[in-house]
PDB file of C-alpha atoms in Angstrom:
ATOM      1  CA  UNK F   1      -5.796  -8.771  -8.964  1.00 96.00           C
ATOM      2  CA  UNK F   2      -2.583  -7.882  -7.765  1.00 97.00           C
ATOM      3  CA  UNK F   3      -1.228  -4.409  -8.272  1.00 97.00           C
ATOM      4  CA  UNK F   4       2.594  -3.899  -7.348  1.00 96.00           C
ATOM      5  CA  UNK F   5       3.832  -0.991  -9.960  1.00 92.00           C
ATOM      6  CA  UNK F   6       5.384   2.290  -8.804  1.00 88.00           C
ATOM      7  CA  UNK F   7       7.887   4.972  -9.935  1.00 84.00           C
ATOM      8  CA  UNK F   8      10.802   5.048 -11.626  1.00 88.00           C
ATOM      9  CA  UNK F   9      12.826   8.186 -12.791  1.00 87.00           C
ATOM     10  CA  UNK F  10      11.114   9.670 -15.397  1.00 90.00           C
ATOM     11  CA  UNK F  11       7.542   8.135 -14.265  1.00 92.00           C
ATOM     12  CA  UNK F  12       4.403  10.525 -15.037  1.00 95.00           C
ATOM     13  CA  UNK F  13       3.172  12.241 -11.509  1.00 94.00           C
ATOM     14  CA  UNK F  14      -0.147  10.293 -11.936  1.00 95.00           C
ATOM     15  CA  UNK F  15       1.048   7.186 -12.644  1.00 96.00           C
ATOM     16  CA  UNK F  16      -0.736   5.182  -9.957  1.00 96.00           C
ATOM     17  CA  UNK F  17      -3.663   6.767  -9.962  1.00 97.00           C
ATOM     18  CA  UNK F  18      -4.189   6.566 -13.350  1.00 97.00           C
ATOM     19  CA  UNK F  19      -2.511   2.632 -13.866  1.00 97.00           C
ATOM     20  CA  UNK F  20      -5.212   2.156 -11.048  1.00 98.00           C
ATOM     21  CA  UNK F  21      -8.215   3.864 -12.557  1.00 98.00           C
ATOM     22  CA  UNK F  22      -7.468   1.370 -15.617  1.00 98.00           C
ATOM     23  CA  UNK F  23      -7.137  -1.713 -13.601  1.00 98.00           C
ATOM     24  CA  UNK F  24     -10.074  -0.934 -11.985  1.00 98.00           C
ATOM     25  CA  UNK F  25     -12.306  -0.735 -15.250  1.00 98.00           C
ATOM     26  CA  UNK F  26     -10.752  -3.660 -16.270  1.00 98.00           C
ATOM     27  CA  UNK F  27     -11.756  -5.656 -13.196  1.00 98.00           C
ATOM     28  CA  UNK F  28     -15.138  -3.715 -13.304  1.00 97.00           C
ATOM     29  CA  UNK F  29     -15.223  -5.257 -17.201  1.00 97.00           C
ATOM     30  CA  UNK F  30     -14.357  -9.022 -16.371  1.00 98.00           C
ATOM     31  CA  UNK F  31     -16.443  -9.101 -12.601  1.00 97.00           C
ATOM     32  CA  UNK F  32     -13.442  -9.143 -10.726  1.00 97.00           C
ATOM     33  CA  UNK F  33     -14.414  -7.756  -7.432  1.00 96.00           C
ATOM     34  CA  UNK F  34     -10.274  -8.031  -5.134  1.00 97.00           C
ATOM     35  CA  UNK F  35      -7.411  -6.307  -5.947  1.00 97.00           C
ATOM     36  CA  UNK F  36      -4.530  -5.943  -3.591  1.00 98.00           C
ATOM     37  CA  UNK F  37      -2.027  -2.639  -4.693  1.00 98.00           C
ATOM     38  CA  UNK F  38       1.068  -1.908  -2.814  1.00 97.00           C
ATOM     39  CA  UNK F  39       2.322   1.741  -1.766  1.00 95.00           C
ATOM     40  CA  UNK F  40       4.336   2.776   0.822  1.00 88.00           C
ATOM     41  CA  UNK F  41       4.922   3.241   4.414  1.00 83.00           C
ATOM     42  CA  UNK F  42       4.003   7.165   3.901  1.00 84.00           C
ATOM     43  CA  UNK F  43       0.465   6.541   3.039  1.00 87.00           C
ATOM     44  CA  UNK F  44      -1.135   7.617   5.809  1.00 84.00           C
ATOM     45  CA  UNK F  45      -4.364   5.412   6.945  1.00 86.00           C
ATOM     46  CA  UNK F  46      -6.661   6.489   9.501  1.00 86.00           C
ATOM     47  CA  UNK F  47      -5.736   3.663  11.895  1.00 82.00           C
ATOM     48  CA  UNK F  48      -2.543   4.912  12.169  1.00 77.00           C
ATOM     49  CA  UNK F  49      -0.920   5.627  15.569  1.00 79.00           C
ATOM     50  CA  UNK F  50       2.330   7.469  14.342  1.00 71.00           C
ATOM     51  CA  UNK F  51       5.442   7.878  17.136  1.00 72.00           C
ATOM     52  CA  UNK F  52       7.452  11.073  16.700  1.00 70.00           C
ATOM     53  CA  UNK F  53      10.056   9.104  15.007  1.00 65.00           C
ATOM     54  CA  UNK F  54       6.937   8.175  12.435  1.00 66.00           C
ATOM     55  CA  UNK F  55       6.215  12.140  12.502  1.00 65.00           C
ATOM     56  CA  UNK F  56       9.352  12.819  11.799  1.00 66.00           C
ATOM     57  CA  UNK F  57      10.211  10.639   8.328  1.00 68.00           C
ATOM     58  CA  UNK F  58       6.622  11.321   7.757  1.00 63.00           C
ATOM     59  CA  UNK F  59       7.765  14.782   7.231  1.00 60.00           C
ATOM     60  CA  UNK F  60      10.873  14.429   5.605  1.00 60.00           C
ATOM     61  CA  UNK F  61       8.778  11.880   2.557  1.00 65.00           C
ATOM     62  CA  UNK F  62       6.481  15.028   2.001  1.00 64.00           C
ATOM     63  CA  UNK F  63       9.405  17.333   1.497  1.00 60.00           C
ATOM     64  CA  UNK F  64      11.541  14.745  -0.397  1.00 65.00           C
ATOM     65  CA  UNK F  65       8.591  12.604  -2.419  1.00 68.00           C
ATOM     66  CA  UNK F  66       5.465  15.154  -2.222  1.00 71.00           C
ATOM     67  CA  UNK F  67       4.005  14.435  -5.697  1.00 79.00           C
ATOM     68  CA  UNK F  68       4.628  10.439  -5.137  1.00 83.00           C
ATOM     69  CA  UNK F  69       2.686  10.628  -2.338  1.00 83.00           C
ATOM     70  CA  UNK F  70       0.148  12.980  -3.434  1.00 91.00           C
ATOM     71  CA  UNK F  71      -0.357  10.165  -6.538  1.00 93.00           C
ATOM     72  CA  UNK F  72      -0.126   7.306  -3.795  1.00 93.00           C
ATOM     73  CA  UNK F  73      -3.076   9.263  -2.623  1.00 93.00           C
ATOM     74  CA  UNK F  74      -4.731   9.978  -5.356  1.00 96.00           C
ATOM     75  CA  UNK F  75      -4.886   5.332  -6.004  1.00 96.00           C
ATOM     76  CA  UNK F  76      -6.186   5.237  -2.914  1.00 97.00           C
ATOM     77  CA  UNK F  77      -8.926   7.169  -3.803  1.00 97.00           C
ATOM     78  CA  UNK F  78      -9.568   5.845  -7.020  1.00 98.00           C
ATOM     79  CA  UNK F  79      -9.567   2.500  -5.090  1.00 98.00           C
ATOM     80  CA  UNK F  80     -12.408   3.865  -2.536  1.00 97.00           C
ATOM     81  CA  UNK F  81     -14.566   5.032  -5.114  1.00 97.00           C
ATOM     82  CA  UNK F  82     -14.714   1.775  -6.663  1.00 97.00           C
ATOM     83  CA  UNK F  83     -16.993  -0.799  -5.938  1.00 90.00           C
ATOM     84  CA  UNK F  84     -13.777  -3.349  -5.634  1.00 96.00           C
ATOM     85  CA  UNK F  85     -12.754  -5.139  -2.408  1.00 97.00           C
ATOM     86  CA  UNK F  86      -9.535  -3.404  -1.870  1.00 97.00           C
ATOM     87  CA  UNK F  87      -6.568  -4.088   0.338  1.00 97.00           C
ATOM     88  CA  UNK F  88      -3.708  -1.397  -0.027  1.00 97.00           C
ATOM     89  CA  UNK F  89      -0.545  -3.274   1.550  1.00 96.00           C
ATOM     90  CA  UNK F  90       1.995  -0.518   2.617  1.00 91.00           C
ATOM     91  CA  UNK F  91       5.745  -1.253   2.765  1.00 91.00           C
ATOM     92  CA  UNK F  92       8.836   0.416   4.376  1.00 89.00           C
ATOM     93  CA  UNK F  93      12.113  -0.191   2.824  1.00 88.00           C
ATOM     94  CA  UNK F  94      12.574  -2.962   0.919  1.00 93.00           C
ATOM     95  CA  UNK F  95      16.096  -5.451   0.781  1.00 95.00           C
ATOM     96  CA  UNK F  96      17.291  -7.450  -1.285  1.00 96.00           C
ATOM     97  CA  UNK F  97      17.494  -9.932   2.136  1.00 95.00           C
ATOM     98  CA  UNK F  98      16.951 -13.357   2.053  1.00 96.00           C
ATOM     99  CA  UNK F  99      12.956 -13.796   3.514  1.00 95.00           C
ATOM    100  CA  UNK F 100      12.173 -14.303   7.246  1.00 93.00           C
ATOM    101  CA  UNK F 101       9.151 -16.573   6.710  1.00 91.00           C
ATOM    102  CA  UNK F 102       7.641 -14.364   8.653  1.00 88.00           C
ATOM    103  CA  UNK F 103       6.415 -10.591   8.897  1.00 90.00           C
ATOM    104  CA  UNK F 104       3.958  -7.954  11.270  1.00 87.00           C
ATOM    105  CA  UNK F 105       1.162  -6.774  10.191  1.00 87.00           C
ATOM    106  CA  UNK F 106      -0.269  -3.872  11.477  1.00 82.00           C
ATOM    107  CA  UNK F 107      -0.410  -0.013  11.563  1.00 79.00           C
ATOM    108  CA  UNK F 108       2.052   2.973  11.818  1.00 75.00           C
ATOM    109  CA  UNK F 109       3.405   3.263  15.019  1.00 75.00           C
ATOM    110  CA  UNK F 110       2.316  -0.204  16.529  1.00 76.00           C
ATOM    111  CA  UNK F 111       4.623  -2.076  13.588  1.00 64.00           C
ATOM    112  CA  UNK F 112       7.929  -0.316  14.811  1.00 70.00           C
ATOM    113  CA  UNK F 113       9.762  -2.596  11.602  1.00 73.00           C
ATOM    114  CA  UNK F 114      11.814  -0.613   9.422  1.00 82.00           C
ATOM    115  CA  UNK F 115      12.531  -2.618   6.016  1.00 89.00           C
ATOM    116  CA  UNK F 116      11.040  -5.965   4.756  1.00 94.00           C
ATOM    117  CA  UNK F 117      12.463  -8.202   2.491  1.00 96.00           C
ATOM    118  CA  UNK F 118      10.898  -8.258  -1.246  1.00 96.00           C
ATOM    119  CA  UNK F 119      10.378 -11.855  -0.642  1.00 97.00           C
ATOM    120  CA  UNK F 120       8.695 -11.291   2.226  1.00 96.00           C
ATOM    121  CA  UNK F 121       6.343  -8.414   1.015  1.00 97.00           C
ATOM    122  CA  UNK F 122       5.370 -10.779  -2.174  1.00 97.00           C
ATOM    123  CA  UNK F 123       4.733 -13.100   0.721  1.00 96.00           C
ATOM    124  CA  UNK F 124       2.403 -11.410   2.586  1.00 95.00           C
ATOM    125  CA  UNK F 125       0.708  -9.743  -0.657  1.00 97.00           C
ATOM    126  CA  UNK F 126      -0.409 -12.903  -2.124  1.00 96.00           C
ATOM    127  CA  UNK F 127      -1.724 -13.712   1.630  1.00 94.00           C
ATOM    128  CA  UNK F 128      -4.186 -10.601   1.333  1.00 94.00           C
ATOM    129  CA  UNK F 129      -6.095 -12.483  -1.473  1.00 92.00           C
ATOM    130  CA  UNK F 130      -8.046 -14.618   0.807  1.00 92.00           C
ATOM    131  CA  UNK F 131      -7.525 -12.614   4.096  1.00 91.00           C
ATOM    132  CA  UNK F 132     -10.514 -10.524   4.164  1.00 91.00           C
ATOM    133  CA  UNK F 133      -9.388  -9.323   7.671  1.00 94.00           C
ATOM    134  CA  UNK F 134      -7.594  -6.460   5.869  1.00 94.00           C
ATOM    135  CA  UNK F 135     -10.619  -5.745   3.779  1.00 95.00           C
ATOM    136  CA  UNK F 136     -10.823  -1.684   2.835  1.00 96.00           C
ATOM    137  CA  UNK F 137      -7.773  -1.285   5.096  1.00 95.00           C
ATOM    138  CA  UNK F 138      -4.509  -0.572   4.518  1.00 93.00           C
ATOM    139  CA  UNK F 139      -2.083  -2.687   6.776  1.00 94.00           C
ATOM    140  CA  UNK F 140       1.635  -1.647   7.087  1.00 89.00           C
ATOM    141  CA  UNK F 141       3.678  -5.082   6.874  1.00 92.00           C
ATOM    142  CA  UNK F 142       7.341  -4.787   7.733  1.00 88.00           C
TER     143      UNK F 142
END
């Protein structure tokens, strides 16, 4: 399963943790054990080795996007609680660029890349369904 939906003006504050909570009763309903669901850079994962630089646009997202993350969070959870074999891909900004062919993956504050292409991300999304390397994790590509 691939999850990739997000907010739009106008969304509902819970929209990804709720979308999330269905897909994961659907999987739960048809034995489908892997999803891979996309959020953003400002997820923070445990792994994480943030720069000030990271500190600092870390900060500004809370005051600017608080209740986006707080439901980014809030999927996440949903996603541990499962029994599902999750992989939460986090992206910065996205372009409308043509794609690289290639991409980092890694954590904030080791993957110092500011903006990925969409091609790219889709890329490296559909790579996390056999990669079990990123398994429960939630690897920053950029």
């Amino acid at each position: 399963m691939i999850s990739v939906f997000g907010h739009v003006a106008g969304s509902p504050p819970d929209l990804q943790t709720e979308g999330t909570r269905g897909i994961v009763t659907a999987m739960h309903a048809h034995g489908v054990r892997r999803i891979i669901s996309l959020s953003g850079a400002g997820l923070p994962s445990p792994e994480d080795r943030p720069l000030l630089a990271d500190r600092l646009l870390g900060g500004a997202l809370r005051a600017i996007a608080r209740s986006v993350l707080r439901d980014a969070a809030g999927h996440l959870l949903v996603l541990r609680e499962s029994r599902s074999d999750w992989t939460v891909v986090r992206a910065p900004r996205l372009t409308d660029t043509p794609p690289r062919g290639s991409y980092a993956v890694g954590v904030v504050g080791t993957n110092r890349v500011r903006s990925i292409s969409r091609a790219d991300l889709a890329d490296a999304i559909v790579d996390q369904l056999t990669d079990e390397s990123q398994m429960q994790r939630l690897p920053l590509v950029g």
